[in-house]
PDB file of C-alpha atoms in Angstrom:
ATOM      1  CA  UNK V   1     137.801 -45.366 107.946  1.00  0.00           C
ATOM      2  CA  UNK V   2     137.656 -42.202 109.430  1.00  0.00           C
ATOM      3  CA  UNK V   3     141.192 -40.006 109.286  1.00  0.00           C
ATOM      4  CA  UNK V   4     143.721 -39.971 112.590  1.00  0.00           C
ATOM      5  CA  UNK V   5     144.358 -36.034 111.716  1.00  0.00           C
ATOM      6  CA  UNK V   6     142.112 -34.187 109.853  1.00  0.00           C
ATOM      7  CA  UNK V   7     142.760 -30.421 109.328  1.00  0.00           C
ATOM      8  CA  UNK V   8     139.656 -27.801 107.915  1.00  0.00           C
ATOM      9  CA  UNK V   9     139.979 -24.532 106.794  1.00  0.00           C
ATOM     10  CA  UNK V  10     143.047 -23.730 109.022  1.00  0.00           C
ATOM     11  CA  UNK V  11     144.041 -20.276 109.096  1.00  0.00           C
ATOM     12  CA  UNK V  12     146.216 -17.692 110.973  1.00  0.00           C
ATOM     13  CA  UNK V  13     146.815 -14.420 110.633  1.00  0.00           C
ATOM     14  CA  UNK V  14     149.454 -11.921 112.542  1.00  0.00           C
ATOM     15  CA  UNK V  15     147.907  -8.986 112.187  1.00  0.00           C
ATOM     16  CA  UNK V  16     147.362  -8.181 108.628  1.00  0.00           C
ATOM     17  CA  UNK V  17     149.746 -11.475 107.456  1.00  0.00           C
ATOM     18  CA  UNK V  18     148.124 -14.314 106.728  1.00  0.00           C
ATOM     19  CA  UNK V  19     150.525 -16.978 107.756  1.00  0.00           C
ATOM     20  CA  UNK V  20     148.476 -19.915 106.919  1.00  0.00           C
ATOM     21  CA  UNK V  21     144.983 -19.888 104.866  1.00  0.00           C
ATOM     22  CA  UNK V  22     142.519 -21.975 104.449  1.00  0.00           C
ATOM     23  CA  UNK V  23     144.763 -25.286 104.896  1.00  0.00           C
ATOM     24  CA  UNK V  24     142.741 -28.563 104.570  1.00  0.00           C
ATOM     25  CA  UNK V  25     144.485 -32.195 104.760  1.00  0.00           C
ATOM     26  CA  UNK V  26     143.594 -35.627 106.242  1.00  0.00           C
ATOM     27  CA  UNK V  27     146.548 -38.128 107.680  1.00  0.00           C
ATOM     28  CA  UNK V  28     145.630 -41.724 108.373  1.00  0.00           C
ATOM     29  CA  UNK V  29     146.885 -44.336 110.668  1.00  0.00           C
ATOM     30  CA  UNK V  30     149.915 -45.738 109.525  1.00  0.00           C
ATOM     31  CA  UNK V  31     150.533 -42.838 107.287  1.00  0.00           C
ATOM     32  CA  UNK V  32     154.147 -41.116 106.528  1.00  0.00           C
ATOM     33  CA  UNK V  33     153.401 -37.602 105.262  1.00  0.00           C
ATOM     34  CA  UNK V  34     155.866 -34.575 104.442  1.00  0.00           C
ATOM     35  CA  UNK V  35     154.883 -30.766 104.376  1.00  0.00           C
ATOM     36  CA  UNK V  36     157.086 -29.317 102.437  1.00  0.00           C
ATOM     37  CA  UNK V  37     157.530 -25.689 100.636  1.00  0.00           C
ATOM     38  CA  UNK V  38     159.826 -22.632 100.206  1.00  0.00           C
ATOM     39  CA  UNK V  39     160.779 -20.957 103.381  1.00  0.00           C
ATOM     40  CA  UNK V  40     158.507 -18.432 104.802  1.00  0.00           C
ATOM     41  CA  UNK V  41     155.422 -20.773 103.331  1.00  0.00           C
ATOM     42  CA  UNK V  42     153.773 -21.505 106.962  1.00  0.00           C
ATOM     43  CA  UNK V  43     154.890 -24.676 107.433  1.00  0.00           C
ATOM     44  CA  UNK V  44     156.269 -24.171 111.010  1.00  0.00           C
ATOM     45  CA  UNK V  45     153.040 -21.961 111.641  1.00  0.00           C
ATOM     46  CA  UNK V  46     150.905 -24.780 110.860  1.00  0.00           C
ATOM     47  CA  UNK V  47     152.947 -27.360 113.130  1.00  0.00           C
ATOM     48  CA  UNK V  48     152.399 -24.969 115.299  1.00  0.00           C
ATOM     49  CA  UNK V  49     148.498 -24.565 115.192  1.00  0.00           C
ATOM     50  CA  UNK V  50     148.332 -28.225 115.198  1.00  0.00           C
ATOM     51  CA  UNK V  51     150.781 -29.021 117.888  1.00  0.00           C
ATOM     52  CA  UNK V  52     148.727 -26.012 120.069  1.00  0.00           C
ATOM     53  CA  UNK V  53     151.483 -23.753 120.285  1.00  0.00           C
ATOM     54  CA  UNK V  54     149.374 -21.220 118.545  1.00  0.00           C
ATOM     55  CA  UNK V  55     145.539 -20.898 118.749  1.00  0.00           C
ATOM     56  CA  UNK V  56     144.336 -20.968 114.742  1.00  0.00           C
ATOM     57  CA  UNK V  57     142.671 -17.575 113.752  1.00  0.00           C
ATOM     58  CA  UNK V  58     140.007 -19.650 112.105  1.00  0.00           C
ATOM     59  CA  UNK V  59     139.373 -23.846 111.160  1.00  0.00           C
ATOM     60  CA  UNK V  60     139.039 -27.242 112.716  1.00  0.00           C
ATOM     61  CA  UNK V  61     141.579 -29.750 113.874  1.00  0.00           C
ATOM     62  CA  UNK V  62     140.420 -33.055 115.068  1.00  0.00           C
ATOM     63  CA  UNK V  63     142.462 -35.742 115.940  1.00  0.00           C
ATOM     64  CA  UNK V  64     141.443 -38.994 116.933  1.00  0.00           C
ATOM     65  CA  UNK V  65     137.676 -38.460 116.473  1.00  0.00           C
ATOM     66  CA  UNK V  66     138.421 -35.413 119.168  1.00  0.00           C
ATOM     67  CA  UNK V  67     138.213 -31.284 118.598  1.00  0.00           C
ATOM     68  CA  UNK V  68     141.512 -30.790 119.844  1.00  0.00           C
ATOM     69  CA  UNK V  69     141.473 -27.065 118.187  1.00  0.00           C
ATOM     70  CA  UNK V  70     142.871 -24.567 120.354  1.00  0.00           C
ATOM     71  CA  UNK V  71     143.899 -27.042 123.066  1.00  0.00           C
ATOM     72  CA  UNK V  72     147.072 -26.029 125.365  1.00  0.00           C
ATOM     73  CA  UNK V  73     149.983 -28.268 124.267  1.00  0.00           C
ATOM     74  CA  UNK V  74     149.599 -30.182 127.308  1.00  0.00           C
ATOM     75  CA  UNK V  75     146.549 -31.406 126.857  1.00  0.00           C
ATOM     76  CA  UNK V  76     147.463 -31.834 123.182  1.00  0.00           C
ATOM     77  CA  UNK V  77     150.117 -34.653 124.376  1.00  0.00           C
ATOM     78  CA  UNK V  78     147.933 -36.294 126.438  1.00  0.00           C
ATOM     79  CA  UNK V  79     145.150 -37.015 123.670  1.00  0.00           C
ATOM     80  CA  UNK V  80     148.721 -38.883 121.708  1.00  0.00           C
ATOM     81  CA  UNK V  81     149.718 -36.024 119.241  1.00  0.00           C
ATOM     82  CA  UNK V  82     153.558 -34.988 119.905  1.00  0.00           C
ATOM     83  CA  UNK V  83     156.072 -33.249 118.169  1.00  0.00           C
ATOM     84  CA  UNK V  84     159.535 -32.236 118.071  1.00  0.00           C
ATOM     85  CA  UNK V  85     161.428 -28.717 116.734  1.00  0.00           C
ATOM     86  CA  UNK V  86     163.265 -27.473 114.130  1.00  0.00           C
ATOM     87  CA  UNK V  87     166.479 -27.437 116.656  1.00  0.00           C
ATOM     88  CA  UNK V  88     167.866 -30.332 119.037  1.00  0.00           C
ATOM     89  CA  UNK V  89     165.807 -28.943 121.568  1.00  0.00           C
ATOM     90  CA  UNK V  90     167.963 -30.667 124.446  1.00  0.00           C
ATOM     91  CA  UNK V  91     168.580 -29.949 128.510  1.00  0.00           C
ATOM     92  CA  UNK V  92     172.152 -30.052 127.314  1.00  0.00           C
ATOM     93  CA  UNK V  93     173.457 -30.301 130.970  1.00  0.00           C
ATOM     94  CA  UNK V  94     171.442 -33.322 131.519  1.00  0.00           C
ATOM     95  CA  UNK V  95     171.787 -36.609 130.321  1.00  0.00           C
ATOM     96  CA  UNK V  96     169.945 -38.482 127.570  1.00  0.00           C
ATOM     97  CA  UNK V  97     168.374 -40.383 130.176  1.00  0.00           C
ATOM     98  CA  UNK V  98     167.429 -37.406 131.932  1.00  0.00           C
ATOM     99  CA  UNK V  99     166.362 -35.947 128.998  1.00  0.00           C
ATOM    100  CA  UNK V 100     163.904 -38.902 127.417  1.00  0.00           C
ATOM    101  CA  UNK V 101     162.339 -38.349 131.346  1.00  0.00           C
ATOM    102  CA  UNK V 102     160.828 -35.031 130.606  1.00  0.00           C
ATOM    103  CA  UNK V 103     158.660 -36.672 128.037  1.00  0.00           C
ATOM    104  CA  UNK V 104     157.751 -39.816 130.087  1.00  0.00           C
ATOM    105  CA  UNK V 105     156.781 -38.033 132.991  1.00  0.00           C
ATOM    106  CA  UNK V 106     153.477 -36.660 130.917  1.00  0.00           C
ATOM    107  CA  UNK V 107     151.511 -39.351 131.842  1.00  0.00           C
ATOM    108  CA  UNK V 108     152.836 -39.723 135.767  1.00  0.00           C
ATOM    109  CA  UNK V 109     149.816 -38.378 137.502  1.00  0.00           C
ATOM    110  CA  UNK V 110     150.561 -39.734 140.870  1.00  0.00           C
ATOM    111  CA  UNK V 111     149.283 -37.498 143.824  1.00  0.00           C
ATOM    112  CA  UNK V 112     152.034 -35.495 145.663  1.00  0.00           C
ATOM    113  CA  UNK V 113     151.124 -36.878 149.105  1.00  0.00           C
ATOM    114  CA  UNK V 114     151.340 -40.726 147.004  1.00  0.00           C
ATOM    115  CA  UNK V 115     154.658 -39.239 145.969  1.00  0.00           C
ATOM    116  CA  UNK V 116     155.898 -37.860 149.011  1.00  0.00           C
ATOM    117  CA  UNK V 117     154.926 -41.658 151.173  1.00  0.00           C
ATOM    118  CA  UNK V 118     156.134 -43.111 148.432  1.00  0.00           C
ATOM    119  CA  UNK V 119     153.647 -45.881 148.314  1.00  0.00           C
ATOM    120  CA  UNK V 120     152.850 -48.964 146.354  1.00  0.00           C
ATOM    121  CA  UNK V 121     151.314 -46.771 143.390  1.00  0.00           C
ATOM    122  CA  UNK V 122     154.352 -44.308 142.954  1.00  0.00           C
ATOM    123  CA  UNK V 123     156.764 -47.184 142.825  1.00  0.00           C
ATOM    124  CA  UNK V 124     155.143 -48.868 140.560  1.00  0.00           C
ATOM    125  CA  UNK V 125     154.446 -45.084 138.427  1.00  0.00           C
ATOM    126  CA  UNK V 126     158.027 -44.744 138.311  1.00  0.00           C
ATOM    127  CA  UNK V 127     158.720 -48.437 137.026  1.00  0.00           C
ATOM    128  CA  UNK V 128     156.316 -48.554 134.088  1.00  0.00           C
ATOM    129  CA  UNK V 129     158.338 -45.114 133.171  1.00  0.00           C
ATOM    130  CA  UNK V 130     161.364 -46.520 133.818  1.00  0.00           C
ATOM    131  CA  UNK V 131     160.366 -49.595 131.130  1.00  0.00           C
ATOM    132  CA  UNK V 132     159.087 -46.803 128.990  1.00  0.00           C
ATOM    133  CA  UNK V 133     162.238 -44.947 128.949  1.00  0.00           C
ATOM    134  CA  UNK V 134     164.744 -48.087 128.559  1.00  0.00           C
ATOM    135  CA  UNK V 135     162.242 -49.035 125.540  1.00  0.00           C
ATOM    136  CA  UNK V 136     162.316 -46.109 123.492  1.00  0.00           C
ATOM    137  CA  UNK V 137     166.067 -45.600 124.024  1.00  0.00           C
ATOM    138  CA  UNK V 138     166.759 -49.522 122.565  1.00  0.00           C
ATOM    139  CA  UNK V 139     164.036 -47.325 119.737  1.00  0.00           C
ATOM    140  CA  UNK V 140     166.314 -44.802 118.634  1.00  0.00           C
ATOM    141  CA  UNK V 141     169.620 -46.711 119.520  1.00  0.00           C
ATOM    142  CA  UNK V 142     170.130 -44.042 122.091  1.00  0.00           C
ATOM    143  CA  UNK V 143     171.023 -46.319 124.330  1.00  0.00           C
ATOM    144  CA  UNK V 144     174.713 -46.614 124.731  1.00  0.00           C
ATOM    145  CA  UNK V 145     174.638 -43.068 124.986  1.00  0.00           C
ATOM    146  CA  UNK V 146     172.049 -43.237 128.312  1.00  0.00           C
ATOM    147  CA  UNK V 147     174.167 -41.790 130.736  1.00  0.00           C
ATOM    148  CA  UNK V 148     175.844 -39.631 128.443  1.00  0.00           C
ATOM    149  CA  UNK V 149     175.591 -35.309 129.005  1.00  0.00           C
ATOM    150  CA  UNK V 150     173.462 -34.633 126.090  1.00  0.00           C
ATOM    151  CA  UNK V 151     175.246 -31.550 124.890  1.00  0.00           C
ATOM    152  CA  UNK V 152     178.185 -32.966 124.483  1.00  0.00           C
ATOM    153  CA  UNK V 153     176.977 -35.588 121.847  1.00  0.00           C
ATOM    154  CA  UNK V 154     177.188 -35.053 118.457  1.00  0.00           C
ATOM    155  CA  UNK V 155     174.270 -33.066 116.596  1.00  0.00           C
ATOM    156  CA  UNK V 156     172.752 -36.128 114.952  1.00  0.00           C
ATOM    157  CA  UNK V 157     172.336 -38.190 118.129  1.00  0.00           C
ATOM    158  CA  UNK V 158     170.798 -34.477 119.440  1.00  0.00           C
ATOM    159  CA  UNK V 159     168.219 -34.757 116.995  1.00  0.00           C
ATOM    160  CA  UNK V 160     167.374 -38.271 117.866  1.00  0.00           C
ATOM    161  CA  UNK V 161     166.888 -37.159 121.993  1.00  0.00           C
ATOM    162  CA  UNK V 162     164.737 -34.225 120.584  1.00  0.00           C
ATOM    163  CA  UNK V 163     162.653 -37.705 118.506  1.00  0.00           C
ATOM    164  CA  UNK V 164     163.018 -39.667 121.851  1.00  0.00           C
ATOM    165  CA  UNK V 165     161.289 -37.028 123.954  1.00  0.00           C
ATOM    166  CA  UNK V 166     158.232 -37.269 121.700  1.00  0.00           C
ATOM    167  CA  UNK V 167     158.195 -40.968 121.775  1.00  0.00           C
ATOM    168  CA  UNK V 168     158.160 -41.008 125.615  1.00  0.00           C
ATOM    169  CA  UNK V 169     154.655 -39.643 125.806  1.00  0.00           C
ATOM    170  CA  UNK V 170     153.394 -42.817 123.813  1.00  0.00           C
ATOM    171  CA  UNK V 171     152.299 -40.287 120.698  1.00  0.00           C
ATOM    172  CA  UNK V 172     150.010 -41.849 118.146  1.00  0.00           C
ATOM    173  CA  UNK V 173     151.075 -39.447 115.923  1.00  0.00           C
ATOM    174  CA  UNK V 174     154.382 -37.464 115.960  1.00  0.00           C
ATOM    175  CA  UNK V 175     155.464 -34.585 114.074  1.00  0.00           C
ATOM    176  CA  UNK V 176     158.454 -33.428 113.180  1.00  0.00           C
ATOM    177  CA  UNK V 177     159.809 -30.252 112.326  1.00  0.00           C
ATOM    178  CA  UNK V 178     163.110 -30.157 109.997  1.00  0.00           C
ATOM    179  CA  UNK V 179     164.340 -33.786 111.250  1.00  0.00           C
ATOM    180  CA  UNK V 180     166.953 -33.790 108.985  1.00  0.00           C
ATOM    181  CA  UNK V 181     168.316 -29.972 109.366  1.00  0.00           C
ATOM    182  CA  UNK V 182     172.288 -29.799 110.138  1.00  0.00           C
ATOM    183  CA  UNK V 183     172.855 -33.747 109.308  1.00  0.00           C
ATOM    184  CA  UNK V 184     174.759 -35.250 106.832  1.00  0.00           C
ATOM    185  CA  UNK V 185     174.090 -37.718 104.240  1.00  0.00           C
ATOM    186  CA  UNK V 186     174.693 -40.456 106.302  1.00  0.00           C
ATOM    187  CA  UNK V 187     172.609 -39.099 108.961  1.00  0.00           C
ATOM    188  CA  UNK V 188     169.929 -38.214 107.182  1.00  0.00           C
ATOM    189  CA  UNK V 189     169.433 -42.004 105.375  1.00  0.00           C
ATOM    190  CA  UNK V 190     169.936 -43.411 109.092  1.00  0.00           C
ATOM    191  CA  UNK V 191     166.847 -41.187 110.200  1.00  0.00           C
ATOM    192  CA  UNK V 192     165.098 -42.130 107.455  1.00  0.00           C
ATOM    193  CA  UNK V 193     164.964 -45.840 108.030  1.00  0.00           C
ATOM    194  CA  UNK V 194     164.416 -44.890 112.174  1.00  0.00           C
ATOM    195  CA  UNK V 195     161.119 -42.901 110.625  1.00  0.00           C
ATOM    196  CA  UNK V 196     159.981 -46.287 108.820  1.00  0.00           C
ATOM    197  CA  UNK V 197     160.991 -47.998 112.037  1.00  0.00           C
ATOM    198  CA  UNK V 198     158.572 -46.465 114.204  1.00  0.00           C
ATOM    199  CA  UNK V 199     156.212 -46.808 111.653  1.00  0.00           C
ATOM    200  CA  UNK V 200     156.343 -50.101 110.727  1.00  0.00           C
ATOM    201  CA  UNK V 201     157.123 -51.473 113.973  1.00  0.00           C
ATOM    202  CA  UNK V 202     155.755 -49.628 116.682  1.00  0.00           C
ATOM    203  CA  UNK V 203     153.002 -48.016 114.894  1.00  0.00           C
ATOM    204  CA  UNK V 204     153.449 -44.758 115.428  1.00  0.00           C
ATOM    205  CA  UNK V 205     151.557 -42.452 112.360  1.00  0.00           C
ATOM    206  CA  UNK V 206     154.539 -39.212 111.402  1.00  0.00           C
ATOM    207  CA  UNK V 207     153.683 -35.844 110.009  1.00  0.00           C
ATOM    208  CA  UNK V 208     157.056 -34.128 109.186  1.00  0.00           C
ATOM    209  CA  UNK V 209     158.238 -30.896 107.570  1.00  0.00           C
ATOM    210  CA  UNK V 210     161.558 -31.330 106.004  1.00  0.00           C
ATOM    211  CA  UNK V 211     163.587 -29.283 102.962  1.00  0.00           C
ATOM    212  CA  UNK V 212     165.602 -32.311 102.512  1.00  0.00           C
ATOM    213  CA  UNK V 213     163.837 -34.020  99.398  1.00  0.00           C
ATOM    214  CA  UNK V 214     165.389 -37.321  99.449  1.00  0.00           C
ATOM    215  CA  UNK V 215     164.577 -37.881 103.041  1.00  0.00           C
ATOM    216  CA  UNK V 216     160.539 -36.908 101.771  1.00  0.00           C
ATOM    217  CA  UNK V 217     160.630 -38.288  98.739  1.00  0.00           C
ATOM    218  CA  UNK V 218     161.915 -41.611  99.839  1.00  0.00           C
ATOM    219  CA  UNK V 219     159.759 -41.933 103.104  1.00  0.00           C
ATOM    220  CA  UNK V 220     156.604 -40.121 102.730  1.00  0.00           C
ATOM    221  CA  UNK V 221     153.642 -42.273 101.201  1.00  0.00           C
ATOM    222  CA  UNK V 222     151.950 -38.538 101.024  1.00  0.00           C
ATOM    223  CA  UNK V 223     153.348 -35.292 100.290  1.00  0.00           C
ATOM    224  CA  UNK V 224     151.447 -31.763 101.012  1.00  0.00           C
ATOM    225  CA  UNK V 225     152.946 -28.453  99.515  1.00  0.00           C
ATOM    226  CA  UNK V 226     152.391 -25.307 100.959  1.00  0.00           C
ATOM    227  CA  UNK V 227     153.648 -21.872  99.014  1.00  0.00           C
ATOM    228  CA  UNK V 228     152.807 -18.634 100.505  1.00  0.00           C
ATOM    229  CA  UNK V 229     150.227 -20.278 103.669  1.00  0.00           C
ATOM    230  CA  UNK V 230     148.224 -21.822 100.744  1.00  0.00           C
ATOM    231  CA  UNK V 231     148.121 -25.769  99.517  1.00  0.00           C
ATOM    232  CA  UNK V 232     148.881 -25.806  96.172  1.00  0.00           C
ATOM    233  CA  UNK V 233     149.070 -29.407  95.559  1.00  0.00           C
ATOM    234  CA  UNK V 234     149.073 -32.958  97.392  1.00  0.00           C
ATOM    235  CA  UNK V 235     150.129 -36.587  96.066  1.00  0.00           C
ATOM    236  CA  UNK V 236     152.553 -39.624  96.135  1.00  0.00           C
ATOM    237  CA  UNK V 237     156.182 -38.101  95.543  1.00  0.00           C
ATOM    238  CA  UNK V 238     156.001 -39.198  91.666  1.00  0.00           C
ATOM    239  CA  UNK V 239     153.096 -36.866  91.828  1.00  0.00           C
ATOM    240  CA  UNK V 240     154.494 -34.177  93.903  1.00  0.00           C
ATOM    241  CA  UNK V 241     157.545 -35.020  91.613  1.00  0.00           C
ATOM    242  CA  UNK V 242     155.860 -33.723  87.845  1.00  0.00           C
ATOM    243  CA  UNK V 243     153.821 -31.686  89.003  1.00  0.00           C
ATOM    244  CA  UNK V 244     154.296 -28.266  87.421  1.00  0.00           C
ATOM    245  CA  UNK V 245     153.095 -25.935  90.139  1.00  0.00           C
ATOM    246  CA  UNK V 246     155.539 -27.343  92.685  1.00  0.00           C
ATOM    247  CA  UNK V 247     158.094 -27.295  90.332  1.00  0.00           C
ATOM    248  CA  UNK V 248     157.686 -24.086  89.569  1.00  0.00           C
ATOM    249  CA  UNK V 249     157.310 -22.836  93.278  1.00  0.00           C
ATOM    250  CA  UNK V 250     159.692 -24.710  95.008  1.00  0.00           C
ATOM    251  CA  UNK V 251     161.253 -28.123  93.317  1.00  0.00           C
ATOM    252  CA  UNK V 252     163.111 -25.826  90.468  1.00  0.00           C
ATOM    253  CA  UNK V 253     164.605 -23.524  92.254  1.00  0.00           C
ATOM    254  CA  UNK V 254     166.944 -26.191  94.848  1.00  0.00           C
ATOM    255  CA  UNK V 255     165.320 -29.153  94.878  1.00  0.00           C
ATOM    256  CA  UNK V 256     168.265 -30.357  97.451  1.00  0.00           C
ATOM    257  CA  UNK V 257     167.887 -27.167  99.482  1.00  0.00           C
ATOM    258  CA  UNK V 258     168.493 -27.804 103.490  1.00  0.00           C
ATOM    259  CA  UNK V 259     167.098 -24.431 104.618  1.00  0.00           C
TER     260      UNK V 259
END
């Protein structure tokens, strides 16, 4: 079976920095995998390649059976790859409703003049993203909080808007960058079992980078490591878990670390 996300010879440079070198990793449907790594290891960098915030200086990305390398993040969300940031990235003057909108409205390609006569085809645009917006709120138990301004939630049901978004634009795969930053406990083991959630039940493949090593080592089925823009190992968690080099790099040194 041929990978959802496959990743070859990724690289990219700023100037003479190389962020992220020679980076190679497959992700299957159905799969759970963390990136994890020190700070400052090109984590973000390669979210960021991937996700088609940044062209790659060199590589491959396909996704789907599709080159998507070097594709605007538009068109990125349209072939079912979307991701979220390391910060509730919320309109925190609008609502949660209002909010989950801006990812649902990726796929509403009604023509302005359809729009404008409001005809049989808008309506019915507008109701199939209405369904998809009442759906993935009852998703991410957002939805008591529908008509609530977004900003003035608490941080951990920010986080979950930010997951929401994603979800909206009916993403085959969803990444996630720092999930887990600036919760608690609590909060973190709650967004763990929404992660297995989506996978398990609505099928949704997650590539996440996270510090926070129970939240990895408890959900990920597959675990990359990056140190210094390189992959220096890849495994299960009990793998990732003994194996010297990480240790070394990055489990020894704060193996709870939330940076």
């Amino acid at each position: 079976m041929s990978a959802l996300l496959k990743v070859e010879g990724l690289s990219k440079s700023f100037g003479g920095l190389a962020a992220v070198r020679d980076l190679n990793f497959e992700l299957q449907e159905g799969e759970i995998v963390g990136l994890i790594g020190p700070n400052g290891a090109g984590k973000s960098t390669a979210f960021n390649l991937i996700s088609g915030t940044l062209p790659p200086s060199a590589g491959k990305i396909t996704f789907a059976g599709e080159n998507i390398t070097g594709l605007k993040p538009s068109r990125v969300v349209r072939h079912g790859l979307a991701r979220t940031f390391q910060s509730a990235t919320v309109y925190p003057k609008s609502t949660v409703l209002e909010n989950i909108y801006r990812g649902a409205l990726c796929h509403f390609d009604v023509p302005v003049w359809a729009q404008l006569a409001q005809t049989t085809a808008y309506r019915e645009a507008l109701a199939r993203i209405r369904a998809d917006v009442d759906r993935v709120l009852d998703i991410t138990g957002l939805a008591p909080y529908a008509h609530e301004v977004a900003g003035e939630l608490a941080y951990g049901h920010q986080k979950r808007i930010g997951v929401a978004v994603g979800l909206a634009t009916h993403p085959r795969l969803l990444l996630l960058d720092e999930p887990a930053a600036g919760l608690n406990p609590e909060e973190c083991a709650e967004f763990g079992r929404l992660l297995r959630t989506l996978r398990d039940q609505h099928k949704i493949s997650l590539l996440f980078v996270e510090h926070h090593m129970a939240l990895v080592m408890g959900t990920c089925e597959k675990i990359i490591v990056l140190v210094q823009g390189q992959k220096i190992a890849q495994g299960t968690a009990e793998e990732i878990r003994n194996n010297s080099a990480v240790i070394e790099a990055y489990l020894g040194v704060d193996e709870d670390a939330h940076a």
